[in-house]
Amino acid sequence: MPERELYISVDVEADGPIPGPYSMLSFGMAACGTFDGRAFTPLDPAASTFYAELKPISDDYVPDALAVSGLDRERLAAEARDPVEAMNAATAWVTEATAAANASPVLVAYPLGFDWMFLYWYWTRFADAGSPFGHSRHLDLKSLYAAKARAMVTRSTKRQMPPELLSGRPHTHNALDDAIEQAELFQNLTHWPGRAQP
């Protein structure tokens, strides 16, 4: 096992609250930094990325959830990638990125629960080798902020974070755009000393 980690920022767009009855329609990944237990080294998150749009796996969807991404289910059903192919391709990308960095992969997301739920379910259901992150190599940026800011989780939204932590990129609800934006939030959080004990 390599003695450093490669952090990969991930964002998911879905048409409902849970995988199975509803579909993950797209996801983006961006390699954003390495950590060797001593020093964090940021990477340009736009330099090494993966993006996929997927065919829906059911006929059910929540209109409000679908509207967030602006994706067209009919177009995806006709043109998007099959989930088996897409999840195996995503695994291959993670494997290649971590081999190039001589590192173990760690997924980062904000908030982790939603994105990880869909990704882990899809990797387990569709990918030949399962999840390239195992079942627990992940980091929640909301929790990281709450710990550093000494803030309650309910008061750890992006709107409540200091402006200097936030990316200057727009939040577009395109999964790759948002994964890159989120990667910059993670880099800023990693270097942020946090708030002192009152």
PDB file of C-alpha atoms in Angstrom:
ATOM      1  CA  MET A   1       0.000   0.000   0.000  1.00  0.00           C
ATOM      2  CA  PRO A   2       1.445   3.411  -0.989  1.00  0.00           C
ATOM      3  CA  GLU A   3       2.364   5.704   1.881  1.00  0.00           C
ATOM      4  CA  ARG A   4       0.414   8.665   0.612  1.00  0.00           C
ATOM      5  CA  GLU A   5      -3.141   9.439  -0.430  1.00  0.00           C
ATOM      6  CA  LEU A   6      -4.612  10.988  -3.559  1.00  0.00           C
ATOM      7  CA  TYR A   7      -7.730  13.016  -2.847  1.00  0.00           C
ATOM      8  CA  ILE A   8     -10.385  12.919  -5.545  1.00  0.00           C
ATOM      9  CA  SER A   9     -13.249  15.396  -5.430  1.00  0.00           C
ATOM     10  CA  VAL A  10     -16.522  13.911  -6.643  1.00  0.00           C
ATOM     11  CA  ASP A  11     -19.958  15.340  -7.416  1.00  0.00           C
ATOM     12  CA  VAL A  12     -23.151  13.504  -8.391  1.00  0.00           C
ATOM     13  CA  GLU A  13     -26.343  14.610 -10.127  1.00  0.00           C
ATOM     14  CA  ALA A  14     -29.342  12.319  -9.611  1.00  0.00           C
ATOM     15  CA  ASP A  15     -33.067  12.337 -10.351  1.00  0.00           C
ATOM     16  CA  GLY A  16     -34.220  11.263  -6.890  1.00  0.00           C
ATOM     17  CA  PRO A  17     -33.187  10.827  -3.264  1.00  0.00           C
ATOM     18  CA  ILE A  18     -31.810   7.259  -3.301  1.00  0.00           C
ATOM     19  CA  PRO A  19     -30.174   4.897  -5.812  1.00  0.00           C
ATOM     20  CA  GLY A  20     -32.095   1.927  -7.153  1.00  0.00           C
ATOM     21  CA  PRO A  21     -35.586   3.359  -7.376  1.00  0.00           C
ATOM     22  CA  TYR A  22     -33.966   6.476  -8.878  1.00  0.00           C
ATOM     23  CA  SER A  23     -30.955   7.067 -11.104  1.00  0.00           C
ATOM     24  CA  MET A  24     -27.556   8.698 -10.928  1.00  0.00           C
ATOM     25  CA  LEU A  25     -27.571  10.731 -14.136  1.00  0.00           C
ATOM     26  CA  SER A  26     -24.026  12.084 -14.100  1.00  0.00           C
ATOM     27  CA  PHE A  27     -20.915  12.323 -11.974  1.00  0.00           C
ATOM     28  CA  GLY A  28     -17.601  14.109 -12.154  1.00  0.00           C
ATOM     29  CA  MET A  29     -14.243  13.441 -10.504  1.00  0.00           C
ATOM     30  CA  ALA A  30     -11.202  15.688 -10.140  1.00  0.00           C
ATOM     31  CA  ALA A  31      -7.840  14.782  -8.597  1.00  0.00           C
ATOM     32  CA  CYS A  32      -7.081  17.627  -6.210  1.00  0.00           C
ATOM     33  CA  GLY A  33      -4.116  16.820  -3.979  1.00  0.00           C
ATOM     34  CA  THR A  34      -1.871  14.328  -2.211  1.00  0.00           C
ATOM     35  CA  PHE A  35      -1.006  13.870   1.454  1.00  0.00           C
ATOM     36  CA  ASP A  36       1.871  11.830   2.875  1.00  0.00           C
ATOM     37  CA  GLY A  37       1.020  12.182   6.552  1.00  0.00           C
ATOM     38  CA  ARG A  38       3.067  15.363   6.823  1.00  0.00           C
ATOM     39  CA  ALA A  39       2.452  17.670   3.883  1.00  0.00           C
ATOM     40  CA  PHE A  40      -0.552  18.281   1.637  1.00  0.00           C
ATOM     41  CA  THR A  41       0.362  19.016  -1.981  1.00  0.00           C
ATOM     42  CA  PRO A  42      -2.433  20.578  -4.040  1.00  0.00           C
ATOM     43  CA  LEU A  43      -2.950  19.636  -7.685  1.00  0.00           C
ATOM     44  CA  ASP A  44      -4.714  21.604 -10.413  1.00  0.00           C
ATOM     45  CA  PRO A  45      -8.183  20.029 -10.161  1.00  0.00           C
ATOM     46  CA  ALA A  46      -8.942  20.752 -13.821  1.00  0.00           C
ATOM     47  CA  ALA A  47      -5.860  18.827 -15.007  1.00  0.00           C
ATOM     48  CA  SER A  48      -6.971  15.260 -14.264  1.00  0.00           C
ATOM     49  CA  THR A  49     -10.711  14.649 -14.447  1.00  0.00           C
ATOM     50  CA  PHE A  50     -13.407  12.130 -15.316  1.00  0.00           C
ATOM     51  CA  TYR A  51     -17.009  12.831 -16.322  1.00  0.00           C
ATOM     52  CA  ALA A  52     -19.833  10.513 -17.300  1.00  0.00           C
ATOM     53  CA  GLU A  53     -23.523  10.826 -18.094  1.00  0.00           C
ATOM     54  CA  LEU A  54     -25.466   7.606 -17.508  1.00  0.00           C
ATOM     55  CA  LYS A  55     -28.599   6.005 -18.866  1.00  0.00           C
ATOM     56  CA  PRO A  56     -31.406   6.039 -16.265  1.00  0.00           C
ATOM     57  CA  ILE A  57     -31.939   2.685 -14.549  1.00  0.00           C
ATOM     58  CA  SER A  58     -35.649   3.135 -13.760  1.00  0.00           C
ATOM     59  CA  ASP A  59     -38.687   4.984 -15.031  1.00  0.00           C
ATOM     60  CA  ASP A  60     -39.191   6.789 -11.723  1.00  0.00           C
ATOM     61  CA  TYR A  61     -37.859  10.266 -11.008  1.00  0.00           C
ATOM     62  CA  VAL A  62     -38.590  13.298  -8.873  1.00  0.00           C
ATOM     63  CA  PRO A  63     -39.200  16.316 -11.125  1.00  0.00           C
ATOM     64  CA  ASP A  64     -37.642  18.777  -8.675  1.00  0.00           C
ATOM     65  CA  ALA A  65     -34.495  16.643  -8.379  1.00  0.00           C
ATOM     66  CA  LEU A  66     -34.230  16.293 -12.145  1.00  0.00           C
ATOM     67  CA  ALA A  67     -34.633  20.041 -12.591  1.00  0.00           C
ATOM     68  CA  VAL A  68     -31.537  20.741 -10.466  1.00  0.00           C
ATOM     69  CA  SER A  69     -29.161  19.278 -13.048  1.00  0.00           C
ATOM     70  CA  GLY A  70     -31.133  20.308 -16.114  1.00  0.00           C
ATOM     71  CA  LEU A  71     -30.339  16.936 -17.708  1.00  0.00           C
ATOM     72  CA  ASP A  72     -32.825  15.402 -20.162  1.00  0.00           C
ATOM     73  CA  ARG A  73     -33.743  11.806 -19.260  1.00  0.00           C
ATOM     74  CA  GLU A  74     -34.898  11.023 -22.800  1.00  0.00           C
ATOM     75  CA  ARG A  75     -31.597  12.196 -24.241  1.00  0.00           C
ATOM     76  CA  LEU A  76     -29.684  10.233 -21.610  1.00  0.00           C
ATOM     77  CA  ALA A  77     -31.685   7.078 -22.328  1.00  0.00           C
ATOM     78  CA  ALA A  78     -30.741   7.360 -26.004  1.00  0.00           C
ATOM     79  CA  GLU A  79     -27.187   8.699 -25.837  1.00  0.00           C
ATOM     80  CA  ALA A  80     -25.612   8.321 -22.385  1.00  0.00           C
ATOM     81  CA  ARG A  81     -23.265   5.596 -21.189  1.00  0.00           C
ATOM     82  CA  ASP A  82     -24.430   2.248 -19.901  1.00  0.00           C
ATOM     83  CA  PRO A  83     -23.883   2.128 -16.112  1.00  0.00           C
ATOM     84  CA  VAL A  84     -21.718  -1.008 -16.334  1.00  0.00           C
ATOM     85  CA  GLU A  85     -19.390   0.607 -18.888  1.00  0.00           C
ATOM     86  CA  ALA A  86     -19.345   3.958 -17.083  1.00  0.00           C
ATOM     87  CA  MET A  87     -18.577   2.573 -13.624  1.00  0.00           C
ATOM     88  CA  ASN A  88     -15.841   0.286 -14.942  1.00  0.00           C
ATOM     89  CA  ALA A  89     -14.352   3.241 -16.844  1.00  0.00           C
ATOM     90  CA  ALA A  90     -14.491   5.334 -13.663  1.00  0.00           C
ATOM     91  CA  THR A  91     -12.671   2.594 -11.759  1.00  0.00           C
ATOM     92  CA  ALA A  92     -10.004   2.464 -14.466  1.00  0.00           C
ATOM     93  CA  TRP A  93      -9.549   6.257 -14.240  1.00  0.00           C
ATOM     94  CA  VAL A  94      -9.161   6.137 -10.434  1.00  0.00           C
ATOM     95  CA  THR A  95      -6.690   3.273 -10.766  1.00  0.00           C
ATOM     96  CA  GLU A  96      -4.634   5.152 -13.374  1.00  0.00           C
ATOM     97  CA  ALA A  97      -4.679   8.419 -11.410  1.00  0.00           C
ATOM     98  CA  THR A  98      -3.556   6.763  -8.191  1.00  0.00           C
ATOM     99  CA  ALA A  99      -0.856   4.751  -9.963  1.00  0.00           C
ATOM    100  CA  ALA A 100       0.515   7.956 -11.495  1.00  0.00           C
ATOM    101  CA  ALA A 101       0.580   9.557  -8.036  1.00  0.00           C
ATOM    102  CA  ASN A 102       1.842   6.400  -6.284  1.00  0.00           C
ATOM    103  CA  ALA A 103      -1.000   6.848  -3.815  1.00  0.00           C
ATOM    104  CA  SER A 104      -4.144   5.294  -2.386  1.00  0.00           C
ATOM    105  CA  PRO A 105      -7.404   6.971  -3.444  1.00  0.00           C
ATOM    106  CA  VAL A 106      -9.614   8.912  -1.014  1.00  0.00           C
ATOM    107  CA  LEU A 107     -12.935  10.354  -2.174  1.00  0.00           C
ATOM    108  CA  VAL A 108     -13.925  13.820  -0.963  1.00  0.00           C
ATOM    109  CA  ALA A 109     -17.400  15.325  -1.315  1.00  0.00           C
ATOM    110  CA  TYR A 110     -19.714  17.984   0.082  1.00  0.00           C
ATOM    111  CA  PRO A 111     -21.892  16.688   1.548  1.00  0.00           C
ATOM    112  CA  LEU A 112     -20.466  13.183   1.436  1.00  0.00           C
ATOM    113  CA  GLY A 113     -23.596  11.243   2.350  1.00  0.00           C
ATOM    114  CA  PHE A 114     -25.565  11.891  -0.838  1.00  0.00           C
ATOM    115  CA  ASP A 115     -22.740  11.487  -3.348  1.00  0.00           C
ATOM    116  CA  TRP A 116     -21.194   8.452  -1.621  1.00  0.00           C
ATOM    117  CA  MET A 117     -24.567   6.701  -1.354  1.00  0.00           C
ATOM    118  CA  PHE A 118     -25.071   6.843  -5.120  1.00  0.00           C
ATOM    119  CA  LEU A 119     -21.483   6.126  -6.117  1.00  0.00           C
ATOM    120  CA  TYR A 120     -20.956   3.233  -3.744  1.00  0.00           C
ATOM    121  CA  TRP A 121     -24.286   1.649  -4.764  1.00  0.00           C
ATOM    122  CA  TYR A 122     -23.486   2.041  -8.464  1.00  0.00           C
ATOM    123  CA  TRP A 123     -19.937   0.695  -8.108  1.00  0.00           C
ATOM    124  CA  THR A 124     -21.197  -2.259  -6.075  1.00  0.00           C
ATOM    125  CA  ARG A 125     -24.065  -2.968  -8.471  1.00  0.00           C
ATOM    126  CA  PHE A 126     -22.379  -2.358 -11.831  1.00  0.00           C
ATOM    127  CA  ALA A 127     -18.552  -2.383 -11.629  1.00  0.00           C
ATOM    128  CA  ASP A 128     -16.660  -5.652 -11.961  1.00  0.00           C
ATOM    129  CA  ALA A 129     -14.279  -4.849  -9.072  1.00  0.00           C
ATOM    130  CA  GLY A 130     -16.670  -2.875  -6.886  1.00  0.00           C
ATOM    131  CA  SER A 131     -15.677   0.463  -5.377  1.00  0.00           C
ATOM    132  CA  PRO A 132     -12.090   1.639  -5.994  1.00  0.00           C
ATOM    133  CA  PHE A 133     -12.394   3.479  -2.658  1.00  0.00           C
ATOM    134  CA  GLY A 134     -13.381   0.348  -0.731  1.00  0.00           C
ATOM    135  CA  HIS A 135     -16.282   0.949   1.630  1.00  0.00           C
ATOM    136  CA  SER A 136     -14.785   3.713   3.773  1.00  0.00           C
ATOM    137  CA  ARG A 137     -11.967   5.705   2.121  1.00  0.00           C
ATOM    138  CA  HIS A 138     -13.829   8.985   1.981  1.00  0.00           C
ATOM    139  CA  LEU A 139     -13.866  12.410   3.614  1.00  0.00           C
ATOM    140  CA  ASP A 140     -16.831  14.734   4.213  1.00  0.00           C
ATOM    141  CA  LEU A 141     -15.920  18.381   3.664  1.00  0.00           C
ATOM    142  CA  LYS A 142     -18.816  19.593   5.784  1.00  0.00           C
ATOM    143  CA  SER A 143     -17.499  17.599   8.753  1.00  0.00           C
ATOM    144  CA  LEU A 144     -13.954  18.798   8.084  1.00  0.00           C
ATOM    145  CA  TYR A 145     -15.143  22.402   8.196  1.00  0.00           C
ATOM    146  CA  ALA A 146     -17.238  21.829  11.338  1.00  0.00           C
ATOM    147  CA  ALA A 147     -14.232  20.367  13.167  1.00  0.00           C
ATOM    148  CA  LYS A 148     -11.843  23.124  12.114  1.00  0.00           C
ATOM    149  CA  ALA A 149     -14.356  25.921  12.692  1.00  0.00           C
ATOM    150  CA  ARG A 150     -15.568  24.462  16.010  1.00  0.00           C
ATOM    151  CA  ALA A 151     -19.055  24.835  14.563  1.00  0.00           C
ATOM    152  CA  MET A 152     -22.179  22.730  14.763  1.00  0.00           C
ATOM    153  CA  VAL A 153     -22.788  20.682  11.623  1.00  0.00           C
ATOM    154  CA  THR A 154     -26.087  22.511  11.127  1.00  0.00           C
ATOM    155  CA  ARG A 155     -24.067  25.732  10.958  1.00  0.00           C
ATOM    156  CA  SER A 156     -21.466  24.393   8.557  1.00  0.00           C
ATOM    157  CA  THR A 157     -23.026  25.208   5.205  1.00  0.00           C
ATOM    158  CA  LYS A 158     -21.140  26.998   2.454  1.00  0.00           C
ATOM    159  CA  ARG A 159     -23.171  30.130   3.159  1.00  0.00           C
ATOM    160  CA  GLN A 160     -21.736  30.176   6.675  1.00  0.00           C
ATOM    161  CA  MET A 161     -18.105  29.581   5.695  1.00  0.00           C
ATOM    162  CA  PRO A 162     -15.591  32.435   5.501  1.00  0.00           C
ATOM    163  CA  PRO A 163     -15.460  33.746   1.912  1.00  0.00           C
ATOM    164  CA  GLU A 164     -11.754  32.947   1.611  1.00  0.00           C
ATOM    165  CA  LEU A 165     -12.516  29.230   1.841  1.00  0.00           C
ATOM    166  CA  LEU A 166     -14.869  29.196  -1.120  1.00  0.00           C
ATOM    167  CA  SER A 167     -13.874  28.635  -4.729  1.00  0.00           C
ATOM    168  CA  GLY A 168     -14.252  31.520  -7.127  1.00  0.00           C
ATOM    169  CA  ARG A 169     -15.822  29.172  -9.662  1.00  0.00           C
ATOM    170  CA  PRO A 170     -19.611  29.196 -10.180  1.00  0.00           C
ATOM    171  CA  HIS A 171     -21.724  26.306  -8.877  1.00  0.00           C
ATOM    172  CA  THR A 172     -23.315  25.179 -12.156  1.00  0.00           C
ATOM    173  CA  HIS A 173     -24.815  21.784 -11.216  1.00  0.00           C
ATOM    174  CA  ASN A 174     -22.729  20.240 -13.952  1.00  0.00           C
ATOM    175  CA  ALA A 175     -21.127  17.384 -12.013  1.00  0.00           C
ATOM    176  CA  LEU A 176     -17.603  17.982 -13.330  1.00  0.00           C
ATOM    177  CA  ASP A 177     -17.748  21.750 -12.861  1.00  0.00           C
ATOM    178  CA  ASP A 178     -18.942  21.240  -9.303  1.00  0.00           C
ATOM    179  CA  ALA A 179     -16.320  18.570  -8.551  1.00  0.00           C
ATOM    180  CA  ILE A 180     -13.601  21.047  -9.598  1.00  0.00           C
ATOM    181  CA  GLU A 181     -15.188  23.858  -7.571  1.00  0.00           C
ATOM    182  CA  GLN A 182     -15.431  21.545  -4.572  1.00  0.00           C
ATOM    183  CA  ALA A 183     -11.787  20.512  -5.007  1.00  0.00           C
ATOM    184  CA  GLU A 184     -10.749  24.125  -4.497  1.00  0.00           C
ATOM    185  CA  LEU A 185     -12.878  24.310  -1.334  1.00  0.00           C
ATOM    186  CA  PHE A 186     -11.073  21.193  -0.080  1.00  0.00           C
ATOM    187  CA  GLN A 187      -7.647  22.669  -0.845  1.00  0.00           C
ATOM    188  CA  ASN A 188      -8.562  25.858   0.996  1.00  0.00           C
ATOM    189  CA  LEU A 189      -9.944  23.933   3.969  1.00  0.00           C
ATOM    190  CA  THR A 190      -6.807  21.805   4.147  1.00  0.00           C
ATOM    191  CA  HIS A 191      -4.571  24.863   4.509  1.00  0.00           C
ATOM    192  CA  TRP A 192      -6.987  26.806   6.737  1.00  0.00           C
ATOM    193  CA  PRO A 193      -5.821  26.851  10.367  1.00  0.00           C
ATOM    194  CA  GLY A 194      -9.384  26.938  11.618  1.00  0.00           C
ATOM    195  CA  ARG A 195     -10.879  28.989  14.393  1.00  0.00           C
ATOM    196  CA  ALA A 196      -9.225  29.290  17.761  1.00  0.00           C
ATOM    197  CA  GLN A 197     -10.895  27.973  20.881  1.00  0.00           C
ATOM    198  CA  PRO A 198     -13.065  30.809  22.290  1.00  0.00           C
TER     199      PRO A 198
END
